[in-house]
Short mmCIF file of C-alpha atoms in Angstrom, two decimals:
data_model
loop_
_atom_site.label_atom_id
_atom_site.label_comp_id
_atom_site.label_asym_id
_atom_site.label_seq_id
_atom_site.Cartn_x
_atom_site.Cartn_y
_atom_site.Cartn_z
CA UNK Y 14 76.50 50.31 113.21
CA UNK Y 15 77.37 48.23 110.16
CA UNK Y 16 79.39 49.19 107.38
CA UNK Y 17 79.15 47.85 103.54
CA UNK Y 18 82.18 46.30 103.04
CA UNK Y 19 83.97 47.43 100.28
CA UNK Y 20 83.88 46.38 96.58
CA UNK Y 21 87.03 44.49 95.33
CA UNK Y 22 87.57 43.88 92.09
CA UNK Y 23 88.94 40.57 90.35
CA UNK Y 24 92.51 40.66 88.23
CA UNK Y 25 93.72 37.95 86.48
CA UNK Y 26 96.93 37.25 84.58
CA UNK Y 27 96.44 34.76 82.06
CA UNK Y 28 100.31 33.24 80.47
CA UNK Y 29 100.92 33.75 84.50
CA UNK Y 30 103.58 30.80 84.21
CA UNK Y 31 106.10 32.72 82.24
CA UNK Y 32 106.98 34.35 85.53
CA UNK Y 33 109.18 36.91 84.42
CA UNK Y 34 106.28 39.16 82.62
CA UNK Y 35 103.66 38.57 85.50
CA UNK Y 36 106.51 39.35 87.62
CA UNK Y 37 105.94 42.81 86.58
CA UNK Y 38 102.56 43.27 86.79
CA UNK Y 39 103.01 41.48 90.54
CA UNK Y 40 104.74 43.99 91.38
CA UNK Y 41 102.88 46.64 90.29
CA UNK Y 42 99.77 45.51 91.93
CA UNK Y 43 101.88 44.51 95.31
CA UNK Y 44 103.54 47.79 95.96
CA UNK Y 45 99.94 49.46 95.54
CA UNK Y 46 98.09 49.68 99.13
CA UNK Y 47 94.92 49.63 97.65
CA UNK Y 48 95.58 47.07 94.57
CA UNK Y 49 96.90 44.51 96.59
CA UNK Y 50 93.64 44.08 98.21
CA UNK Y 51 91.97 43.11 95.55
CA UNK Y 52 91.53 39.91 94.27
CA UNK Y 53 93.84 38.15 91.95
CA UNK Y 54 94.01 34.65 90.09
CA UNK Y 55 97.23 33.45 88.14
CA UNK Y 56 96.31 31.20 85.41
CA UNK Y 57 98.26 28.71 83.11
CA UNK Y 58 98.19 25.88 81.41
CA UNK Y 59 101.60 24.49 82.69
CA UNK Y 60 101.13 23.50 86.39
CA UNK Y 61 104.90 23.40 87.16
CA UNK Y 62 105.59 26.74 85.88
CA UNK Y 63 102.44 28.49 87.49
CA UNK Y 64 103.95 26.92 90.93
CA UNK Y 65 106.63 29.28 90.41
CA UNK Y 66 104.67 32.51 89.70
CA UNK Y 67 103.19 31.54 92.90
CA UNK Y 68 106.50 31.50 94.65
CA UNK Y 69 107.80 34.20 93.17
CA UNK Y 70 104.67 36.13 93.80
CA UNK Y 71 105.58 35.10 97.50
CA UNK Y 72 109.03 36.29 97.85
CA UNK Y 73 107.66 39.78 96.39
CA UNK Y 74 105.33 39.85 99.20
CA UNK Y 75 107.65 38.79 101.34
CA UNK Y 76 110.05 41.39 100.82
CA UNK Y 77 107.59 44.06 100.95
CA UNK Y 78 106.50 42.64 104.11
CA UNK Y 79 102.46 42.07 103.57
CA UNK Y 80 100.46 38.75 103.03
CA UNK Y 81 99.68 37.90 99.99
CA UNK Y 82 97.72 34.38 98.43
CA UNK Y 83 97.15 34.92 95.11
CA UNK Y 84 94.29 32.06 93.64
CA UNK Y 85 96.24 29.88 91.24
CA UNK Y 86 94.76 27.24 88.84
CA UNK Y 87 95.06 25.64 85.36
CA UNK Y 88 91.05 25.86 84.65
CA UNK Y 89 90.38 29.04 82.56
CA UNK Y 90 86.65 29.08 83.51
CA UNK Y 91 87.32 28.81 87.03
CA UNK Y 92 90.09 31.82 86.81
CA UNK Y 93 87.80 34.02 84.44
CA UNK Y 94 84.34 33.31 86.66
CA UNK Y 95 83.75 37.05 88.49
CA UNK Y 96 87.00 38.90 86.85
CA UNK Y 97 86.75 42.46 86.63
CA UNK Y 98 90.26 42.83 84.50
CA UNK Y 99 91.91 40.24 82.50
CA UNK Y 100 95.83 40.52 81.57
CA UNK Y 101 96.59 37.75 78.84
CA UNK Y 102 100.46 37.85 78.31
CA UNK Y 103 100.94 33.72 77.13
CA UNK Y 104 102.87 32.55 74.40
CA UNK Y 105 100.81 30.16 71.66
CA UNK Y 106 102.99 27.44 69.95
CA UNK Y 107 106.62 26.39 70.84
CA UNK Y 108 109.27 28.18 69.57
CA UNK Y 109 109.69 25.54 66.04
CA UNK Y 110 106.19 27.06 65.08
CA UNK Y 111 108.39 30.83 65.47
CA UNK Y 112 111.33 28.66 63.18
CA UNK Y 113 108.68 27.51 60.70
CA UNK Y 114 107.66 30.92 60.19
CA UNK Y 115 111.21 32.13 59.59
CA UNK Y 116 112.10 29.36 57.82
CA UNK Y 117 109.55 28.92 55.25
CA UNK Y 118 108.90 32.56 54.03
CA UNK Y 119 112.70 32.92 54.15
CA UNK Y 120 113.11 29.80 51.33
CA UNK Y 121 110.94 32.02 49.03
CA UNK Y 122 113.15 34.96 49.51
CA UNK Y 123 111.08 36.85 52.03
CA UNK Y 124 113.39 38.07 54.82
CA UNK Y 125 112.15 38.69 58.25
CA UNK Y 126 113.66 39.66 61.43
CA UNK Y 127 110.97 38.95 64.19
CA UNK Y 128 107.49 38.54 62.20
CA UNK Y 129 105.58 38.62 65.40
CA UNK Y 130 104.04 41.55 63.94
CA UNK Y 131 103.10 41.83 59.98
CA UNK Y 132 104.50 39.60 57.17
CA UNK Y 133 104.08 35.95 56.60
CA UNK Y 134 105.17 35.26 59.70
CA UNK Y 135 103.58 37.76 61.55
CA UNK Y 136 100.02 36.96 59.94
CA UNK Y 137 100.39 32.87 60.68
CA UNK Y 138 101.01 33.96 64.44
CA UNK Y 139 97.97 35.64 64.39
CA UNK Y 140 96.35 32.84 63.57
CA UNK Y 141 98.21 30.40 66.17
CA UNK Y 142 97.45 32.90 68.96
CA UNK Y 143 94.15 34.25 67.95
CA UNK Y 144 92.70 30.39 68.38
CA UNK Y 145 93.71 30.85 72.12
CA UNK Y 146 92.70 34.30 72.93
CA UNK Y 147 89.08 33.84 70.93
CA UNK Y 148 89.15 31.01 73.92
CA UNK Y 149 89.68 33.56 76.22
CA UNK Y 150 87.34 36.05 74.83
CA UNK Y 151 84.25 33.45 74.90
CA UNK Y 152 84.61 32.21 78.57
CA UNK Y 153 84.86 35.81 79.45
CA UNK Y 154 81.65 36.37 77.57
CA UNK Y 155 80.21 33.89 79.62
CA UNK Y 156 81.42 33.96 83.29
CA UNK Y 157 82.57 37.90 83.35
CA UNK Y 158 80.47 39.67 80.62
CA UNK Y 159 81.55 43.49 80.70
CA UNK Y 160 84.92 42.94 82.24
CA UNK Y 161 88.09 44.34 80.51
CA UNK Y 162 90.46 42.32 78.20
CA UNK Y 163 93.82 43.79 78.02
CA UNK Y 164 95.82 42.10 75.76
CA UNK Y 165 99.69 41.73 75.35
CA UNK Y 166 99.86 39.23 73.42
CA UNK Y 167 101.26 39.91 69.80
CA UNK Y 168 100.60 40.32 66.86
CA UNK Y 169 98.79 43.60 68.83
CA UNK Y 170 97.12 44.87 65.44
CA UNK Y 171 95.78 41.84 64.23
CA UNK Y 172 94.09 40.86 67.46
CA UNK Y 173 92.78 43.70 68.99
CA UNK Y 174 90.71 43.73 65.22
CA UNK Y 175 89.88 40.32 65.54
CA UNK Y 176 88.49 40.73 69.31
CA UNK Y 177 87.07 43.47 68.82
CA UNK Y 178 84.70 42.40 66.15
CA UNK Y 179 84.17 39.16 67.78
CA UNK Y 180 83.46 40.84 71.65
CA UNK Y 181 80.04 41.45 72.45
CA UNK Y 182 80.16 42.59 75.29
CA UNK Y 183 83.99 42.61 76.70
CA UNK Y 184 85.76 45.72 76.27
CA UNK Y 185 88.91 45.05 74.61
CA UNK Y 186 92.66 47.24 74.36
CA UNK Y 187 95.60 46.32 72.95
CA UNK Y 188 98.77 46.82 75.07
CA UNK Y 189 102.58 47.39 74.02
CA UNK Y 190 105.62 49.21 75.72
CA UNK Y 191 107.17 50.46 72.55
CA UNK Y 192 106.40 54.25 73.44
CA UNK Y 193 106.91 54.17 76.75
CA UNK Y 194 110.53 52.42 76.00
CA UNK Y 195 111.17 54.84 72.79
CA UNK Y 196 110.50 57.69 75.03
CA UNK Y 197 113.02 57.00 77.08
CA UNK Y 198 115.30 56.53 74.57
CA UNK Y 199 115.29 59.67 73.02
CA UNK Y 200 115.21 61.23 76.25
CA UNK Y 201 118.75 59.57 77.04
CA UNK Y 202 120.00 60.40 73.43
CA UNK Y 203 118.82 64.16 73.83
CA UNK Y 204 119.63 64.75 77.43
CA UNK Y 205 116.49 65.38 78.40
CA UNK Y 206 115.26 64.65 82.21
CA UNK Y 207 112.47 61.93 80.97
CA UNK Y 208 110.28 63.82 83.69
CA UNK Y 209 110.69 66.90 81.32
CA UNK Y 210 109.73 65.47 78.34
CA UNK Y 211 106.17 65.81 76.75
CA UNK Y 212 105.26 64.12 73.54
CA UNK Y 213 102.42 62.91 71.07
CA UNK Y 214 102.69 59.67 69.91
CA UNK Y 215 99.98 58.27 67.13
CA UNK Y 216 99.69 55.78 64.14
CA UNK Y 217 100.09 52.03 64.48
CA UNK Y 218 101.26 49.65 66.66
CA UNK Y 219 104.77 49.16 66.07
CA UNK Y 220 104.54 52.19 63.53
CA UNK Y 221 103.39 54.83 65.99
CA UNK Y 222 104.93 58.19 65.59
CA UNK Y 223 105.82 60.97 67.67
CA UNK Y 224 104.31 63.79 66.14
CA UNK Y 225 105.10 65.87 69.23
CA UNK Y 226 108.09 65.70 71.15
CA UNK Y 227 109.14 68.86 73.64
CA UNK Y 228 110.64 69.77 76.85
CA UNK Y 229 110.52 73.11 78.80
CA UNK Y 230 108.30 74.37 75.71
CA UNK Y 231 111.38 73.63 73.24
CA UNK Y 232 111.28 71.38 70.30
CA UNK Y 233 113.61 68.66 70.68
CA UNK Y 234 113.15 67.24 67.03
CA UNK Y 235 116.41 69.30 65.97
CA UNK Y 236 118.25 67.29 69.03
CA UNK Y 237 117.19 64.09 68.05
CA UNK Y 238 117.51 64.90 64.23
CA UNK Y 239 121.48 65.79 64.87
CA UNK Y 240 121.93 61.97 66.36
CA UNK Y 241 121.62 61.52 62.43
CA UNK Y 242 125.27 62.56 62.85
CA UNK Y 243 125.70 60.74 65.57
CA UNK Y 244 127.67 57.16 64.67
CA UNK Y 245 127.29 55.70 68.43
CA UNK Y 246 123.37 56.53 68.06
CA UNK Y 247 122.68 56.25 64.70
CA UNK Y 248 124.36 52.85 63.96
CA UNK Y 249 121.84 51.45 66.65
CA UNK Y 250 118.94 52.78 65.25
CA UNK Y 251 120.02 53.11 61.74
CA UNK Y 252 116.51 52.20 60.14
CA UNK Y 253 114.66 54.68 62.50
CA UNK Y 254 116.66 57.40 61.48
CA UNK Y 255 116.62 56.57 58.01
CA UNK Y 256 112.62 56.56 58.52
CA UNK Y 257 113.38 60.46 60.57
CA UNK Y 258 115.32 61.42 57.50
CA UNK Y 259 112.91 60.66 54.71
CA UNK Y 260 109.81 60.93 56.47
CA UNK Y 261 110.36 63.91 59.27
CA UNK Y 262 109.57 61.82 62.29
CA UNK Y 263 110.53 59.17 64.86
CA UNK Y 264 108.68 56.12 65.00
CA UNK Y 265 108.09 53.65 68.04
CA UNK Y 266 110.01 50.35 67.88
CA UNK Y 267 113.21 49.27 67.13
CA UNK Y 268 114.88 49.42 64.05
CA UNK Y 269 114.47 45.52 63.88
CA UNK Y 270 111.10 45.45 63.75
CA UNK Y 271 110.67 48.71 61.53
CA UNK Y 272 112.98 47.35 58.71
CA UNK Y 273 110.49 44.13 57.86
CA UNK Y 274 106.95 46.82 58.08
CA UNK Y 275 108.50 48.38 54.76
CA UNK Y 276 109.49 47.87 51.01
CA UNK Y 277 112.75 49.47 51.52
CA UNK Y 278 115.42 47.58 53.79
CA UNK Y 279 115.35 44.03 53.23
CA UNK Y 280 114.25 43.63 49.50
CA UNK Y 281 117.94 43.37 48.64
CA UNK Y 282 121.17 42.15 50.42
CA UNK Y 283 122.76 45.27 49.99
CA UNK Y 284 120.31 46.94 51.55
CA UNK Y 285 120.15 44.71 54.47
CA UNK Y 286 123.97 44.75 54.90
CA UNK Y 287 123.76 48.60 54.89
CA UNK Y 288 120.88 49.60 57.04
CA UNK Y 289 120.13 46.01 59.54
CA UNK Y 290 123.77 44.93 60.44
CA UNK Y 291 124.36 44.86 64.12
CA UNK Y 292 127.48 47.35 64.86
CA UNK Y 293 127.54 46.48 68.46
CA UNK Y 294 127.41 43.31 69.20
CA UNK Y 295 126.84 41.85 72.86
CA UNK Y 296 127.17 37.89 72.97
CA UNK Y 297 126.98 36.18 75.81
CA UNK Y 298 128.64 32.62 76.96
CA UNK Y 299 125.77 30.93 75.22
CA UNK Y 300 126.27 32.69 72.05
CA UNK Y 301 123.06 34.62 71.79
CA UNK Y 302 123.80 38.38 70.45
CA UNK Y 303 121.19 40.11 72.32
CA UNK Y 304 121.78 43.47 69.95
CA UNK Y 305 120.77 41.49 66.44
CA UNK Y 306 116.91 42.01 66.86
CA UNK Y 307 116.95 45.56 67.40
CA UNK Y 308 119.39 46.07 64.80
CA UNK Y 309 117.56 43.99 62.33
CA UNK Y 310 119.48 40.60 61.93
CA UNK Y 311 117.75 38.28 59.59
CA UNK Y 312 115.70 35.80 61.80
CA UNK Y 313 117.28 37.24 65.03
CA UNK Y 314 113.69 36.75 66.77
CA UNK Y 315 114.23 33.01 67.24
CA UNK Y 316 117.81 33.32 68.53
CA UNK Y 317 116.68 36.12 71.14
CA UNK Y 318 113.74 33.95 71.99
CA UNK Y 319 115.95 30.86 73.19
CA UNK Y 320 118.24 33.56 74.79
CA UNK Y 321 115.25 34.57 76.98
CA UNK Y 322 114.39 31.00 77.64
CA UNK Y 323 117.52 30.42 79.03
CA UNK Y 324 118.11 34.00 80.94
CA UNK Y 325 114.58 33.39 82.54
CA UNK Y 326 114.76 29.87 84.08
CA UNK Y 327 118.11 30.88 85.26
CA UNK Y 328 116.49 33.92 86.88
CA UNK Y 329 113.54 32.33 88.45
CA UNK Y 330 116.05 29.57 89.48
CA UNK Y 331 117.91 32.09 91.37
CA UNK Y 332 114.84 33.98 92.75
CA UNK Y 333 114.02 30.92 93.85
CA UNK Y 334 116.91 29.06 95.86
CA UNK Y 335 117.83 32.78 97.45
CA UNK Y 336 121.12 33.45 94.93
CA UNK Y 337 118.84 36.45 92.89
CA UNK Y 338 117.22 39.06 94.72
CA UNK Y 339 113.86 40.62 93.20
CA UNK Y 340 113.46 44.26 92.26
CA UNK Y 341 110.93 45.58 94.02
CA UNK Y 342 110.85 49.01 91.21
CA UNK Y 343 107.60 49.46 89.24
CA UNK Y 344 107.44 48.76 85.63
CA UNK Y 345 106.64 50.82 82.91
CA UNK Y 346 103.79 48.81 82.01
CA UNK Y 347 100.11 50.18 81.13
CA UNK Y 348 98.70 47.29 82.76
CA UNK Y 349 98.04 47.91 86.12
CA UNK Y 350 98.44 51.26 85.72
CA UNK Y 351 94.79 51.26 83.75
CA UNK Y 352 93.36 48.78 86.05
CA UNK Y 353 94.41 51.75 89.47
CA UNK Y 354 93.13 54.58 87.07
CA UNK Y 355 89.86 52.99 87.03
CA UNK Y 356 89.47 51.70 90.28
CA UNK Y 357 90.39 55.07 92.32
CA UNK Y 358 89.23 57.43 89.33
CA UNK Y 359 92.33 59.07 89.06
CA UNK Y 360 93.07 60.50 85.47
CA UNK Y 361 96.08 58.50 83.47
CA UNK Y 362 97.34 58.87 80.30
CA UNK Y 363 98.51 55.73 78.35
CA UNK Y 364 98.95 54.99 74.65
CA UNK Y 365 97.02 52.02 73.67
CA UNK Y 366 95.49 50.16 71.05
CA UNK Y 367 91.74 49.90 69.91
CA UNK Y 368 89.63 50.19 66.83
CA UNK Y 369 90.30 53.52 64.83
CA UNK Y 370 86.37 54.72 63.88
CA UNK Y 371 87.01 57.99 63.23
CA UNK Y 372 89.89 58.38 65.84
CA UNK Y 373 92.70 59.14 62.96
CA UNK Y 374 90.61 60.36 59.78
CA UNK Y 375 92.89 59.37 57.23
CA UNK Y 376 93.27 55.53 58.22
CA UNK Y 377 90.58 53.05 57.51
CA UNK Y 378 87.72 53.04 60.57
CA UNK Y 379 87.91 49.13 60.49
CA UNK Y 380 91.07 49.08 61.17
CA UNK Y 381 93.43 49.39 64.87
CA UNK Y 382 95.46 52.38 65.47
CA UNK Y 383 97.32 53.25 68.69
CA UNK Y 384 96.71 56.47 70.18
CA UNK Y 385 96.45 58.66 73.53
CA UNK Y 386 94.11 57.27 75.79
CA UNK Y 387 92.46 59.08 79.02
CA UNK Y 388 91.83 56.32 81.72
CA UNK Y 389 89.70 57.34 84.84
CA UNK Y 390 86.90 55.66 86.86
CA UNK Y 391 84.91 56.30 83.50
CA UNK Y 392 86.99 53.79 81.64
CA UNK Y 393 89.20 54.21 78.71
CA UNK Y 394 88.55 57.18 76.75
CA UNK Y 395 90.19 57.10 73.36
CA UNK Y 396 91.68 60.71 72.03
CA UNK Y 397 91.24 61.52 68.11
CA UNK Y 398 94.29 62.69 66.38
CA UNK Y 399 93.68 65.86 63.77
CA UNK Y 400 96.04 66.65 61.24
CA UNK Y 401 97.73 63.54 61.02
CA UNK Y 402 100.94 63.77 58.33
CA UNK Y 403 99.95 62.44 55.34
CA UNK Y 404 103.16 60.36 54.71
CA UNK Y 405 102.53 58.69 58.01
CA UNK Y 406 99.23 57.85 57.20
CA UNK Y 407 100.83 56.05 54.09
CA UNK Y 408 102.96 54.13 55.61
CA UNK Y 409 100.49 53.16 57.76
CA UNK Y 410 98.01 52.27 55.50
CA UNK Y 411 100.61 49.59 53.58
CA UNK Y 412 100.31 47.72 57.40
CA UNK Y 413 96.50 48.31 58.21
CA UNK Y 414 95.12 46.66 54.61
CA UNK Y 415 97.34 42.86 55.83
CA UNK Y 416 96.10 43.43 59.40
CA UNK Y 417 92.68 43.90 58.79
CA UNK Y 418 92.54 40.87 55.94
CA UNK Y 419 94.43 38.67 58.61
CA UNK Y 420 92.21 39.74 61.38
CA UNK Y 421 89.08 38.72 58.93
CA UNK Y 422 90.44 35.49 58.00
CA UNK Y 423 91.06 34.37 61.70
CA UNK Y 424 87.52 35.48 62.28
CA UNK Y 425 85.70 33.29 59.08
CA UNK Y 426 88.55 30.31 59.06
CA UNK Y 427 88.72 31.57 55.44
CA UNK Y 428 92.09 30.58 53.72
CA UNK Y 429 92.01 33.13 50.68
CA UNK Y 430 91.66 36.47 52.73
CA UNK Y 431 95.09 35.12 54.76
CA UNK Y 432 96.55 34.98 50.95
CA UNK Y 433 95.32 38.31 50.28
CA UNK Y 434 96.55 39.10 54.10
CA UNK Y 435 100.28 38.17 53.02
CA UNK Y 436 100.07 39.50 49.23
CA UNK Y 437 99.01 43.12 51.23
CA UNK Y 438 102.37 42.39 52.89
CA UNK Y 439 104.80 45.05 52.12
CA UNK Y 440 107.95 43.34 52.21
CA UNK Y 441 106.56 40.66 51.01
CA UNK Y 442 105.29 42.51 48.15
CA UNK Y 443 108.58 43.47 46.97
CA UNK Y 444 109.62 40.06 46.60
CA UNK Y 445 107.75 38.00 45.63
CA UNK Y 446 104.81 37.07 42.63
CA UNK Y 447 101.42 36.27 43.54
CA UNK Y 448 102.05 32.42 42.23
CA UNK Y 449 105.18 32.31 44.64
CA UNK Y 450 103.15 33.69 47.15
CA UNK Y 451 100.22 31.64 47.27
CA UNK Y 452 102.92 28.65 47.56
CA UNK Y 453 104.32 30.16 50.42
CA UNK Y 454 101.22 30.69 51.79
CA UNK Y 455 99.36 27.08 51.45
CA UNK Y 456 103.10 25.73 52.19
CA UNK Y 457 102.58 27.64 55.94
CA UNK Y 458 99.09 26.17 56.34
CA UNK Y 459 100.61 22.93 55.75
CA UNK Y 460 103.62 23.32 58.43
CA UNK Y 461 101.12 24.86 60.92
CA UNK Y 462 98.43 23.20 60.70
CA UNK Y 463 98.62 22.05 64.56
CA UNK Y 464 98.10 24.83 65.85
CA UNK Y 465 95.75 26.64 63.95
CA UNK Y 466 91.94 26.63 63.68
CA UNK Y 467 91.06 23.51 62.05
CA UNK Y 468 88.74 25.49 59.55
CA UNK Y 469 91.55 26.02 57.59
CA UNK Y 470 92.12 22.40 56.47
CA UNK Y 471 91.98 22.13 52.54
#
């Protein structure tokens, strides 16, 4: 008697070279019987670096005991031909394009802590990294129409709009760990088993809320409320709280990122010296204070960044010659968590990012919204939100109007809707004139113009 052999799907990691992300998903996939089957590619640009996600994909399998020979190669066709699921987690640019967009917004008086996200900043690296993922989107089109894009790669809002419109017939998600990593937070802070806690999150990426947060059928808003209180919790999240405070509710990423999304915590040096200085600082021997992003440290981003770069070579240096030993524990990522929903139909839950239409009434349907999700063997199942707080929906509208102009822009090479992008910009808009912005703005062009679609030329 013969037997069909099984289907097995294709997953590839695209940014695999970075090593310390794909380690993650490795992982994932590796300690899953079933995964681990299937057929995965690691792709990147840099030969040298994807030679050691290779090894270090080898000393995972090693450890767990199986055989495992991932396909490796710097051709994107040949990695995309046949995929099933695509993970694109690379960095665009070098870290003086992350400097220039610091640097240049910051000489016009527009202060920024990460701008990977919104702002100046935040819109030009859109542009940068959209040019490589509407790369990735089009040979997908062509040698794997219908397969999945999941997308790490920031700024999350921005792109999953831009993809989306541009997909025909790729089905696109945004992905982020900010609620997973939030959640456990406040679970810590409120002394809450995390397996006990049950919550809602909704709203934006990066400005997600939790609308619902329990355990054991209890309310555990007036916990987290009296870490207002608190000094050793409150003086790490001071600009969260402030936001609880004000607004009646906990949002999703640090206090870093939160303080640049709004007109109220950087528009004035007292402000910033009140609400974003870092109370506890941790520097290491190469000076790097790994607290100043998440407290809100002007331009902390690009410090942190050449911290990592020198805290991951050192780590896949030591994974490598035998001094490090890998840990073999899942990750909270969604990643390959949606990929196993799908592929053995078995129900998930995961907050992720895709276009709104309809899903939260009160937000613009063009825009991208991160919500509950239901992943099966169906496929991702966005969940509509009712009764959405109206100052939430604010706050979130003063992000969605610069995401979706952005978005637009990197989709018609059109220089004056990235203007109108920035001058949507709500830190930006409390500092700045539309003359000094537009300066600012061509002045950006200018410094960037390397690694940006050439459309925008003058």
């Amino acid at each position: 008697m013969q037997f069909m052999e099984a289907f097995m799907s294709k997953i590839v990691l695209v940014g695999a070279g970075g090593v310390i992300f794909a380690q993650n998903f490795l992982k994932d996939i590796l300690t899953d019987p079933e995964l681990r089957t299937h057929e995965v590619t690691l792709m990147d640009i840099d030969a040298g670096r994807l030679a050691n996600a290779v090894a270090v994909a080898g000393l995972i399998a090693a450890k767990l005991g199986i055989r495992f020979t991932p396909h490796a190669t710097t051709d994107l066709r040949e990695a995309l031909n046949g995929a099933n699921y695509v993970i694109t987690i690379f960095r665009s640019g070098t870290i003086r394009h992350q400097e220039l967009e610091y640097e240049i917004p910051m000489k016009y008086g527009v202060d920024q802590v990460v701008s990977d996200t919104l702002g100046p900043g935040g819109i030009f690296r859109g542009l940068r990294t959209l040019k490589d993922l509407f790369e990735v989107l089009e040979v997908m089109e062509q040698e794997c129409p219908g397969a999945y894009l999941l997308n790490y790669v920031n700024p999350m809002s921005m792109n999953t709009i831009a993809l989306s419109r541009r997909a025909r017939t790729v089905r696109v998600a945004g992905l982020c760990h900010s609620v997973q990593h939030t959640s456990r937070q406040i679970a810590e802070w409120t002394g809450t088993p995390y397996e006990k806690l049950r919550f809602l999150a909704a709203g934006v990426n990066h400005m997600a809320f939790l609308l619902k947060l329990e355990a054991d059928g209890q309310d555990l808003y007036p916990k987290l409320r009296a870490c207002l209180d608190r000094p050793e919790i409150y003086k790490k999240e001071k600009v969260r709280f402030e936001i609880l405070r004000h607004f009646g509710y906990f949002p999703t990423e640090s206090s870093g990122h939160n303080s640049e999304y709004l007109p109220y915590f950087r528009k004035r040096q007292d402000l910033i010296d009140r609400f974003c200085r870092n109370d506890f600082p941790e520097v290491d021997e190469n000076g790097i204070d790994w607290n100043s992003m998440s407290a809100g440290v002007s331009g902390a981003s690009v410090q942190i960044c050449r911290g990592l770069q020198i805290r991951n070579e050192k780590q896949i240096a030591g994974y490598l010659d035998g001094s490090r030993e890998i840990d073999l524990a899942s990750s909270v990522e969604y990643g390959v968590q949606i990929i196993a929903a799908i592929e053995k139909n078995r129900p998930l839950a995961a907050n992720l990012n895709v276009m709104n239409r309809g899903l939260i009434a009160t937000l613009p349907p063009e825009c991208c919204v991160e919500v509950p999700c239901l992943v099966d063997g169906g496929g991702i199942v966005p969940g509509r939100i009712e009764d959405f707080p109206e100052q939430l929906a604010a706050i979130d509208r003063g992000m969605v109007g610069a995401q979706i102009l952005g978005a637009q822009g990197a989709l018609d090479g059109d220089r004056r809707a990235i203007f109108h992008a920035i001058a949507a910009d709500p830190n930006t808009q409390s500092k700045l004139g539309l003359d000094e912005i537009r300066s600012m703005t061509d002045e950006l062009f200018d410094a960037l113009a390397d690694v940006i679609d050439p459309r925008f030329s003058r």
